[in-house]
PDB file of C-alpha atoms in Angstrom:
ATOM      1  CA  UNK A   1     -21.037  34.315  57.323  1.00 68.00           C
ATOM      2  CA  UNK A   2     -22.278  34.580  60.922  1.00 64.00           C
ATOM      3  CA  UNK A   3     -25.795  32.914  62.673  1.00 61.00           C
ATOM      4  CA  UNK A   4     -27.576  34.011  65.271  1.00 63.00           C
ATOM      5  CA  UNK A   5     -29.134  31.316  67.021  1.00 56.00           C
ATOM      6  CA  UNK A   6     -30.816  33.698  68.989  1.00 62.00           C
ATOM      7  CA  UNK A   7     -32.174  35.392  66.232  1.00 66.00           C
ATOM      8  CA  UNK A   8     -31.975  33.079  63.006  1.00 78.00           C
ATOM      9  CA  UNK A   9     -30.099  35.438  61.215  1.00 82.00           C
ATOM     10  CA  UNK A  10     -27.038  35.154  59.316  1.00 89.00           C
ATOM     11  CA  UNK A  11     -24.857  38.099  58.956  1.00 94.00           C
ATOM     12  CA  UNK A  12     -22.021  39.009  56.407  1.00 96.00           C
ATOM     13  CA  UNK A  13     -20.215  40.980  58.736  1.00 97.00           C
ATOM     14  CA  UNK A  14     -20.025  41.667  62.269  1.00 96.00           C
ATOM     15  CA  UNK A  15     -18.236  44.344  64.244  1.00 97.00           C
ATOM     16  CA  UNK A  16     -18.404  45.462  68.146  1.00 97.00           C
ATOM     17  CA  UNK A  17     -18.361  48.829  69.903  1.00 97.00           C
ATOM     18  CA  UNK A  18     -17.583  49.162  73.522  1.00 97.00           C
ATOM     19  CA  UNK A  19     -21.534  47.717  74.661  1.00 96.00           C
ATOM     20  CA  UNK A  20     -23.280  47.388  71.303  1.00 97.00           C
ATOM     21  CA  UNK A  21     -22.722  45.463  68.272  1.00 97.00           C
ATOM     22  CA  UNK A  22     -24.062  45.982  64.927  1.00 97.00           C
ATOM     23  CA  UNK A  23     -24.472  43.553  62.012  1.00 96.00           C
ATOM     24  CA  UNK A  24     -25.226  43.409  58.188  1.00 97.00           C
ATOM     25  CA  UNK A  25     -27.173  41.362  56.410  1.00 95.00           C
ATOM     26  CA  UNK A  26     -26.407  39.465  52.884  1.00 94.00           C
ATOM     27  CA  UNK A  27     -29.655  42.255  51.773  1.00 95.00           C
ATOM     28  CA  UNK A  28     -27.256  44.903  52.843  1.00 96.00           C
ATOM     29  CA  UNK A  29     -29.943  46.147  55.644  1.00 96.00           C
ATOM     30  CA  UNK A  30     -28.132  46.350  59.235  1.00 97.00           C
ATOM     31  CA  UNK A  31     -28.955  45.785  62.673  1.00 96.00           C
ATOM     32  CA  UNK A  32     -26.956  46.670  65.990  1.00 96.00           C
ATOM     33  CA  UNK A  33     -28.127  45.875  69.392  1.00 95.00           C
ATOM     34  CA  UNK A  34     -26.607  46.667  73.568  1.00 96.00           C
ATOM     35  CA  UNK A  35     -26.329  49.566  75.319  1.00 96.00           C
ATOM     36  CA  UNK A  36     -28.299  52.272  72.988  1.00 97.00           C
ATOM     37  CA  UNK A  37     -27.716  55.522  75.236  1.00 96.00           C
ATOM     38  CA  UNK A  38     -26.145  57.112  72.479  1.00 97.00           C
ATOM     39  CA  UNK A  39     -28.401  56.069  69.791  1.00 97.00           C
ATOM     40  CA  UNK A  40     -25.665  54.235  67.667  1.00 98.00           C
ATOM     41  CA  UNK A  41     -28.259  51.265  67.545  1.00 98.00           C
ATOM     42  CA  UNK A  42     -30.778  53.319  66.156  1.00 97.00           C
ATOM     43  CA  UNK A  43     -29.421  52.975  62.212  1.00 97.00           C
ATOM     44  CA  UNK A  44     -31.841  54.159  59.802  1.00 96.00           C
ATOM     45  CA  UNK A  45     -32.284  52.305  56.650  1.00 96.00           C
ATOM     46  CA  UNK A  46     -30.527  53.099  53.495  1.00 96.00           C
ATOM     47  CA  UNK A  47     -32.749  55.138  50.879  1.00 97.00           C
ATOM     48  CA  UNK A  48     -34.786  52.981  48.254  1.00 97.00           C
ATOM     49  CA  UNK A  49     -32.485  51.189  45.897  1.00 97.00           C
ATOM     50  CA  UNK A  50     -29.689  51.343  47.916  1.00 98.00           C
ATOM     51  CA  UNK A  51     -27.503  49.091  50.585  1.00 98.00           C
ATOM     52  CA  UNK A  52     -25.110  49.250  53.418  1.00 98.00           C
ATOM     53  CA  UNK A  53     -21.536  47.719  51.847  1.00 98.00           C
ATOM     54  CA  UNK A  54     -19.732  48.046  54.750  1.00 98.00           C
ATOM     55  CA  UNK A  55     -20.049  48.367  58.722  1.00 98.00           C
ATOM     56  CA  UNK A  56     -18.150  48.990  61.731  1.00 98.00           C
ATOM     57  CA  UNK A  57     -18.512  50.264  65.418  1.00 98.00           C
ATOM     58  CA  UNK A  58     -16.433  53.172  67.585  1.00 98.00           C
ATOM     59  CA  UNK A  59     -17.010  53.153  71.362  1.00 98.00           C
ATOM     60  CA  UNK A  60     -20.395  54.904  71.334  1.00 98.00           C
ATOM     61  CA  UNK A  61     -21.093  55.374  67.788  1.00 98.00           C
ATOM     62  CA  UNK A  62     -21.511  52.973  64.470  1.00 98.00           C
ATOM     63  CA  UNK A  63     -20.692  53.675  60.862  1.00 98.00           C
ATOM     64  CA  UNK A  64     -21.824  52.779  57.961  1.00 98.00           C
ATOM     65  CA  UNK A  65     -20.848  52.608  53.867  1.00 98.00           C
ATOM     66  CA  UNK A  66     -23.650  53.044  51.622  1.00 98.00           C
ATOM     67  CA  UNK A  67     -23.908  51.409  47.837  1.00 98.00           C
ATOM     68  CA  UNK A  68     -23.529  54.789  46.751  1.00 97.00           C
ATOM     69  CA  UNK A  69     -20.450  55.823  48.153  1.00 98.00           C
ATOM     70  CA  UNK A  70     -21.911  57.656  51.308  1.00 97.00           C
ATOM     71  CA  UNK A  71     -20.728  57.334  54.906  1.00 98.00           C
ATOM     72  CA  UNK A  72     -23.442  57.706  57.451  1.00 98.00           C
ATOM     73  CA  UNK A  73     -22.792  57.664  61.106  1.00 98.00           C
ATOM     74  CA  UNK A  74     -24.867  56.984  64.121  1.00 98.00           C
ATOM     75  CA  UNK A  75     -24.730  57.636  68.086  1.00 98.00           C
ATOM     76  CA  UNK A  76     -22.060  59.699  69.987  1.00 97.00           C
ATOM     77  CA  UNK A  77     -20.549  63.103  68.373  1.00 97.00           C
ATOM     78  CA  UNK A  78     -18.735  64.351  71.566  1.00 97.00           C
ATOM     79  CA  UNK A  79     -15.555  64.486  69.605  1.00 97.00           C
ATOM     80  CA  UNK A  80     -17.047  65.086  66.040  1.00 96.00           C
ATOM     81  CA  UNK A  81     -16.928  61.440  65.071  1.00 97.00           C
ATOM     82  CA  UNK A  82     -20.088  62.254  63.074  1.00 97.00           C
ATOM     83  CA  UNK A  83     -18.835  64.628  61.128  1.00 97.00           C
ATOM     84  CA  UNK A  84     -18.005  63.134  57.665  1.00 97.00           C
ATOM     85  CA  UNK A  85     -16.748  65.863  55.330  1.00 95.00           C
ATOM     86  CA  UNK A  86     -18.548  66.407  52.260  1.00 94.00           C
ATOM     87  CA  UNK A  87     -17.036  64.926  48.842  1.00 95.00           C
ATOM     88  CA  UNK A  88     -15.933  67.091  45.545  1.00 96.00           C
ATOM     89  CA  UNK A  89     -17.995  65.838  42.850  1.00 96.00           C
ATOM     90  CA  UNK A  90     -17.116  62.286  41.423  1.00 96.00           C
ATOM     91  CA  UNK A  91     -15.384  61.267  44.338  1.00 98.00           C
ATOM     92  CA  UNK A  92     -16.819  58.719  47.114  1.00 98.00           C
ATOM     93  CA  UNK A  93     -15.496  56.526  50.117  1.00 98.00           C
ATOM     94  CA  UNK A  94     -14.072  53.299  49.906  1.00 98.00           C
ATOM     95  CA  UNK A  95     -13.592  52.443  52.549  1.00 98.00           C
ATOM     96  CA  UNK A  96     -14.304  53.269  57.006  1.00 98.00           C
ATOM     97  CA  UNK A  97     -12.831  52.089  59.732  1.00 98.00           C
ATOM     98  CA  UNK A  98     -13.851  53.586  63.462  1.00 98.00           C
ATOM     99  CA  UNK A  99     -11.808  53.867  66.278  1.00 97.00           C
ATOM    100  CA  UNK A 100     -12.947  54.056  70.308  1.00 97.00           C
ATOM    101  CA  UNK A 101     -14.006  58.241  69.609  1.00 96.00           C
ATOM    102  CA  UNK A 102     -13.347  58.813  65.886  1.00 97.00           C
ATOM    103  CA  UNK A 103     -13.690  58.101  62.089  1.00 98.00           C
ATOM    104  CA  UNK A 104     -11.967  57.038  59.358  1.00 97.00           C
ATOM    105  CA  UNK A 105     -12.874  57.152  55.573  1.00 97.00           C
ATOM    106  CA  UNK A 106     -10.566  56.640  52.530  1.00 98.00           C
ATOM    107  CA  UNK A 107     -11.904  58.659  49.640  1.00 98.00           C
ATOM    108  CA  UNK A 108     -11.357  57.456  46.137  1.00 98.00           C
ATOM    109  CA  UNK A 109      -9.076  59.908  45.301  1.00 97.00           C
ATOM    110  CA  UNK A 110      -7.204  57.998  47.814  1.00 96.00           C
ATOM    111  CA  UNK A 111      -7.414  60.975  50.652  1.00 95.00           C
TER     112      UNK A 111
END
């Protein structure tokens, strides 16, 4: 768990981009805050009746792991870091992990 002083917030996970940061919540809503020229602090909120499970930052872009499997990403696409390829039926991510200008997501099927 991580406070914010600043904020009185506490956070179940925590991850940093080049000049933003972006946080989630024990609710699974998120937050991300710093340089926003991109729009990667800009994260929508999930859909009704569902939560982010897992978040991490690129350079100049965040990403985000829906309840449901779903990777959404927000801010820079200059090198297609927002383009998450769509899933055969009954298969969803795991898992995401970005890098400084790209994506990573491990499918279930373990691609």
């Amino acid at each position: 768990m991580f406070y914010s002083a600043r904020n009185r917030e506490t956070f179940v996970e925590m991850n940093a981009g080049l000049f933003h940061t972006v946080a989630r919540r024990a609710d699974g809503s998120v937050t991300a805050w710093g340089w926003n020229d991109d729009t990667q602090c800009e994260i929508a909120p999930p859909p009704p009746g569902l939560a982010y499970v897992e978040i991490c930052a690129g350079a100049y872009h965040t990403v985000v792991r829906r309840s449901d499997g779903v990777v959404d990403v927000f801010g820079d696409n200059f090198h297609g870091q927002r383009n998450v390829p769509p899933l055969p039926l009954g298969v969803h991510y795991v898992n995401v992990e970005a890098g400084f200008d790209h994506t990573l997501a491990l499918r279930s099927d373990g691609q």
